[in-house]
């Protein structure tokens, strides 16, 4: 993210009681272990689910965003929603887990005729399956303007692993799946007219359809396919 502008310090009237850290800038913290008990973790998860909004992280205007070692779960639409109008935006997602969000694990769309570059590395994007019904419709939803590379990433328990859509601003999307895997999906990779999808050294397991070309272009190099599935 870009450095912002800090406004000048404003005075506080004397009749307002100042907190202890006002003079020193140091917050006195309660003695508490950084390692939480299973009970505390369970209560934190319940509180987070109850307060969950539409998207865990929503990026609407930024030149560069780096997301690392985070867990996002239980939001009604997207775990991460990239919806920026900034030209040549760069988003990286590393060592993270996106799970159980209602619509997409990762949604990338530009609302102007610009391209946004997204690099996903060593990350898991997971839905949950209850009685055969998946909670997350799409692992990665790539709308127009998307330039996405999935590297060492696992997508599982979704209706569609990677979905390309002709909507939003910019040219048709490009998505490349490298050293990654998709499990338990009705369709692993779904393209669309004008879009480009590539897969190399990746595995697809227990999927109904591996590639749904759907008018787009799909390229594979050294891709390992283990689904008993078809190419549509």
Tab-separated table of C-alpha atoms in Angstrom:
chain	number	residue	atom	x	y	z
A	1	UNK	CA	0.000	0.000	0.000
A	2	UNK	CA	1.158	3.588	-0.619
A	3	UNK	CA	2.181	5.818	2.264
A	4	UNK	CA	-0.562	8.242	3.273
A	5	UNK	CA	-0.449	11.825	4.573
A	6	UNK	CA	-0.530	12.281	8.355
A	7	UNK	CA	-2.539	15.308	9.449
A	8	UNK	CA	-1.130	17.736	12.074
A	9	UNK	CA	-1.687	16.836	15.734
A	10	UNK	CA	-4.745	18.494	17.270
A	11	UNK	CA	-5.019	19.602	20.871
A	12	UNK	CA	-7.459	17.967	23.300
A	13	UNK	CA	-9.408	20.173	25.729
A	14	UNK	CA	-8.204	19.884	29.336
A	15	UNK	CA	-11.591	18.754	30.661
A	16	UNK	CA	-11.337	15.505	28.648
A	17	UNK	CA	-9.568	12.779	30.613
A	18	UNK	CA	-6.564	11.524	28.690
A	19	UNK	CA	-5.733	7.806	28.506
A	20	UNK	CA	-2.406	6.678	30.008
A	21	UNK	CA	-0.790	6.254	26.592
A	22	UNK	CA	-1.529	9.849	25.500
A	23	UNK	CA	1.732	11.171	26.999
A	24	UNK	CA	4.052	8.236	26.305
A	25	UNK	CA	2.559	6.673	23.189
A	26	UNK	CA	2.978	3.271	24.843
A	27	UNK	CA	-0.062	1.073	25.418
A	28	UNK	CA	0.111	-1.021	28.576
A	29	UNK	CA	-1.115	-4.448	27.628
A	30	UNK	CA	-2.564	-7.093	29.895
A	31	UNK	CA	-0.324	-10.117	30.505
A	32	UNK	CA	-1.732	-12.642	28.065
A	33	UNK	CA	-0.227	-15.561	26.216
A	34	UNK	CA	0.049	-15.218	22.445
A	35	UNK	CA	-0.899	-18.900	22.193
A	36	UNK	CA	-4.650	-19.171	22.740
A	37	UNK	CA	-6.439	-22.118	24.281
A	38	UNK	CA	-8.812	-24.238	22.151
A	39	UNK	CA	-11.773	-22.676	23.992
A	40	UNK	CA	-10.628	-19.124	23.197
A	41	UNK	CA	-9.990	-20.025	19.574
A	42	UNK	CA	-13.486	-21.557	19.278
A	43	UNK	CA	-15.075	-18.426	20.781
A	44	UNK	CA	-13.070	-16.176	18.438
A	45	UNK	CA	-14.291	-18.189	15.469
A	46	UNK	CA	-17.914	-17.946	16.610
A	47	UNK	CA	-17.590	-14.186	17.091
A	48	UNK	CA	-15.988	-13.771	13.674
A	49	UNK	CA	-18.691	-15.811	11.946
A	50	UNK	CA	-21.443	-13.815	13.649
A	51	UNK	CA	-19.913	-10.531	12.508
A	52	UNK	CA	-19.017	-11.686	9.021
A	53	UNK	CA	-19.861	-9.231	6.232
A	54	UNK	CA	-19.816	-9.601	2.467
A	55	UNK	CA	-16.049	-9.994	1.925
A	56	UNK	CA	-13.091	-10.627	4.202
A	57	UNK	CA	-10.775	-8.261	2.311
A	58	UNK	CA	-11.984	-5.878	-0.411
A	59	UNK	CA	-9.454	-3.957	-2.488
A	60	UNK	CA	-11.001	-1.058	-4.414
A	61	UNK	CA	-8.082	1.332	-5.021
A	62	UNK	CA	-4.433	0.404	-4.514
A	63	UNK	CA	-1.247	0.167	-6.532
A	64	UNK	CA	0.248	-2.731	-4.573
A	65	UNK	CA	-1.179	-5.000	-1.847
A	66	UNK	CA	0.622	-7.918	-0.184
A	67	UNK	CA	-1.427	-10.430	1.852
A	68	UNK	CA	0.592	-13.027	3.746
A	69	UNK	CA	-0.113	-15.713	6.329
A	70	UNK	CA	-3.787	-14.901	6.854
A	71	UNK	CA	-6.863	-17.073	7.347
A	72	UNK	CA	-10.193	-15.779	6.040
A	73	UNK	CA	-13.395	-17.753	6.542
A	74	UNK	CA	-17.151	-17.565	6.649
A	75	UNK	CA	-17.970	-14.428	4.664
A	76	UNK	CA	-21.213	-14.404	2.714
A	77	UNK	CA	-19.691	-13.493	-0.682
A	78	UNK	CA	-15.898	-13.426	-1.168
A	79	UNK	CA	-12.958	-14.258	1.027
A	80	UNK	CA	-10.915	-11.738	-0.991
A	81	UNK	CA	-12.529	-9.337	-3.465
A	82	UNK	CA	-10.204	-7.418	-5.800
A	83	UNK	CA	-12.319	-4.722	-7.472
A	84	UNK	CA	-9.870	-1.953	-8.307
A	85	UNK	CA	-9.843	0.789	-10.925
A	86	UNK	CA	-6.113	1.465	-10.465
A	87	UNK	CA	-4.118	0.659	-13.605
A	88	UNK	CA	-1.531	-2.142	-13.314
A	89	UNK	CA	-2.423	-2.970	-9.709
A	90	UNK	CA	-0.362	-5.758	-8.161
A	91	UNK	CA	-1.863	-8.081	-5.527
A	92	UNK	CA	0.062	-10.969	-3.976
A	93	UNK	CA	-1.457	-13.610	-1.697
A	94	UNK	CA	1.068	-15.886	0.038
A	95	UNK	CA	0.887	-18.709	2.604
A	96	UNK	CA	-2.795	-18.128	3.323
A	97	UNK	CA	-6.087	-20.011	3.687
A	98	UNK	CA	-9.378	-18.807	2.186
A	99	UNK	CA	-12.272	-21.021	3.194
A	100	UNK	CA	-16.046	-21.395	3.453
A	101	UNK	CA	-16.999	-18.082	1.819
A	102	UNK	CA	-20.361	-18.076	0.105
A	103	UNK	CA	-19.589	-17.131	-3.519
A	104	UNK	CA	-15.850	-17.018	-4.291
A	105	UNK	CA	-12.626	-17.745	-2.486
A	106	UNK	CA	-10.940	-15.089	-4.648
A	107	UNK	CA	-12.868	-12.700	-6.897
A	108	UNK	CA	-10.916	-10.468	-9.307
A	109	UNK	CA	-12.631	-7.839	-11.444
A	110	UNK	CA	-11.692	-4.413	-12.757
A	111	UNK	CA	-14.407	-1.799	-13.015
A	112	UNK	CA	-12.438	0.186	-15.598
A	113	UNK	CA	-10.509	-0.756	-18.734
A	114	UNK	CA	-7.338	-1.640	-16.809
A	115	UNK	CA	-5.497	-4.834	-15.914
A	116	UNK	CA	-4.905	-6.129	-12.391
A	117	UNK	CA	-2.125	-8.628	-11.705
A	118	UNK	CA	-2.679	-11.207	-8.969
A	119	UNK	CA	-0.079	-13.727	-7.780
A	120	UNK	CA	-1.282	-16.505	-5.466
A	121	UNK	CA	1.403	-18.710	-3.897
A	122	UNK	CA	1.268	-21.626	-1.465
A	123	UNK	CA	-2.358	-20.922	-0.578
A	124	UNK	CA	-5.442	-23.080	0.042
A	125	UNK	CA	-8.892	-22.091	-1.223
A	126	UNK	CA	-11.484	-24.371	0.318
A	127	UNK	CA	-15.227	-24.781	0.327
A	128	UNK	CA	-17.032	-27.243	2.553
A	129	UNK	CA	-19.279	-30.052	1.437
A	130	UNK	CA	-22.323	-31.024	3.487
A	131	UNK	CA	-24.596	-33.733	2.070
A	132	UNK	CA	-23.036	-33.180	-1.345
A	133	UNK	CA	-23.701	-29.414	-1.386
A	134	UNK	CA	-20.668	-27.117	-1.631
A	135	UNK	CA	-20.602	-23.911	0.413
A	136	UNK	CA	-18.279	-22.070	-1.974
A	137	UNK	CA	-19.402	-21.828	-5.599
A	138	UNK	CA	-16.047	-20.866	-7.145
A	139	UNK	CA	-12.449	-21.082	-5.970
A	140	UNK	CA	-11.125	-18.275	-8.210
A	141	UNK	CA	-13.467	-16.053	-10.235
A	142	UNK	CA	-11.505	-14.198	-12.937
A	143	UNK	CA	-13.454	-11.446	-14.630
A	144	UNK	CA	-12.236	-9.121	-17.386
A	145	UNK	CA	-8.946	-7.385	-16.695
A	146	UNK	CA	-7.663	-10.231	-14.495
A	147	UNK	CA	-4.093	-11.470	-14.908
A	148	UNK	CA	-3.773	-14.303	-12.380
A	149	UNK	CA	-1.044	-16.856	-11.610
A	150	UNK	CA	-1.827	-19.678	-9.182
A	151	UNK	CA	1.406	-21.262	-7.970
A	152	UNK	CA	1.528	-24.152	-5.454
A	153	UNK	CA	-2.115	-23.511	-4.637
A	154	UNK	CA	-4.837	-26.034	-3.761
A	155	UNK	CA	-8.531	-25.503	-4.512
A	156	UNK	CA	-11.034	-28.011	-3.108
A	157	UNK	CA	-14.723	-28.642	-2.431
A	158	UNK	CA	-16.088	-26.093	-4.898
A	159	UNK	CA	-18.489	-26.129	-7.825
A	160	UNK	CA	-15.906	-24.566	-10.196
A	161	UNK	CA	-12.174	-24.428	-9.449
A	162	UNK	CA	-11.260	-21.491	-11.713
A	163	UNK	CA	-13.961	-19.598	-13.595
A	164	UNK	CA	-13.366	-16.960	-16.300
A	165	UNK	CA	-16.210	-14.501	-16.910
A	166	UNK	CA	-16.757	-11.817	-19.546
A	167	UNK	CA	-17.881	-8.989	-17.281
A	168	UNK	CA	-16.314	-5.877	-15.816
A	169	UNK	CA	-13.785	-3.598	-17.516
A	170	UNK	CA	-10.613	-4.392	-19.414
A	171	UNK	CA	-9.732	-7.160	-21.836
A	172	UNK	CA	-10.583	-10.822	-21.321
A	173	UNK	CA	-8.788	-12.520	-18.418
A	174	UNK	CA	-5.629	-14.638	-18.428
A	175	UNK	CA	-5.172	-17.333	-15.765
A	176	UNK	CA	-2.224	-19.717	-15.381
A	177	UNK	CA	-2.234	-22.664	-12.967
A	178	UNK	CA	1.280	-23.857	-12.062
A	179	UNK	CA	2.302	-26.662	-9.674
A	180	UNK	CA	-1.199	-26.597	-8.200
A	181	UNK	CA	-4.144	-28.950	-7.673
A	182	UNK	CA	-7.929	-28.865	-7.798
A	183	UNK	CA	-9.985	-31.447	-5.882
A	184	UNK	CA	-13.682	-32.280	-5.624
A	185	UNK	CA	-14.996	-29.809	-8.189
A	186	UNK	CA	-17.828	-30.259	-10.669
A	187	UNK	CA	-15.628	-28.353	-13.162
A	188	UNK	CA	-11.928	-27.773	-12.524
A	189	UNK	CA	-11.211	-25.061	-15.133
A	190	UNK	CA	-13.847	-23.095	-17.059
A	191	UNK	CA	-12.860	-20.549	-19.715
A	192	UNK	CA	-14.965	-18.104	-21.766
A	193	UNK	CA	-14.834	-16.458	-25.199
A	194	UNK	CA	-11.668	-14.389	-25.640
A	195	UNK	CA	-10.051	-15.572	-22.418
A	196	UNK	CA	-6.860	-17.636	-22.012
A	197	UNK	CA	-6.329	-20.397	-19.434
A	198	UNK	CA	-3.109	-22.363	-18.967
A	199	UNK	CA	-2.133	-25.279	-16.718
A	200	UNK	CA	1.251	-26.895	-16.196
A	201	UNK	CA	2.516	-29.538	-13.767
A	202	UNK	CA	-0.812	-29.523	-11.955
A	203	UNK	CA	-3.187	-32.234	-10.788
A	204	UNK	CA	-6.976	-32.506	-10.949
A	205	UNK	CA	-8.670	-35.056	-8.709
A	206	UNK	CA	-12.259	-36.230	-8.383
A	207	UNK	CA	-13.626	-33.612	-10.770
A	208	UNK	CA	-16.620	-33.970	-13.078
A	209	UNK	CA	-15.052	-31.984	-15.956
A	210	UNK	CA	-11.418	-30.945	-16.119
A	211	UNK	CA	-11.553	-28.302	-18.856
A	212	UNK	CA	-14.692	-26.528	-20.051
A	213	UNK	CA	-13.361	-24.512	-22.985
A	214	UNK	CA	-16.654	-22.585	-23.394
A	215	UNK	CA	-15.343	-20.562	-26.361
A	216	UNK	CA	-12.029	-19.606	-24.750
A	217	UNK	CA	-8.503	-21.011	-25.064
A	218	UNK	CA	-6.992	-23.660	-22.811
A	219	UNK	CA	-3.337	-24.700	-22.921
A	220	UNK	CA	-1.565	-27.440	-20.981
A	221	UNK	CA	2.115	-28.287	-20.663
A	222	UNK	CA	3.191	-31.247	-18.562
A	223	UNK	CA	-0.141	-31.078	-16.753
A	224	UNK	CA	-0.968	-34.246	-14.830
A	225	UNK	CA	-4.668	-35.068	-14.946
A	226	UNK	CA	-6.095	-37.733	-12.684
A	227	UNK	CA	-9.827	-37.088	-12.906
A	228	UNK	CA	-12.153	-39.556	-14.525
A	229	UNK	CA	-13.569	-36.597	-16.369
A	230	UNK	CA	-14.152	-35.069	-19.780
A	231	UNK	CA	-13.054	-32.019	-21.713
A	232	UNK	CA	-16.111	-29.998	-22.668
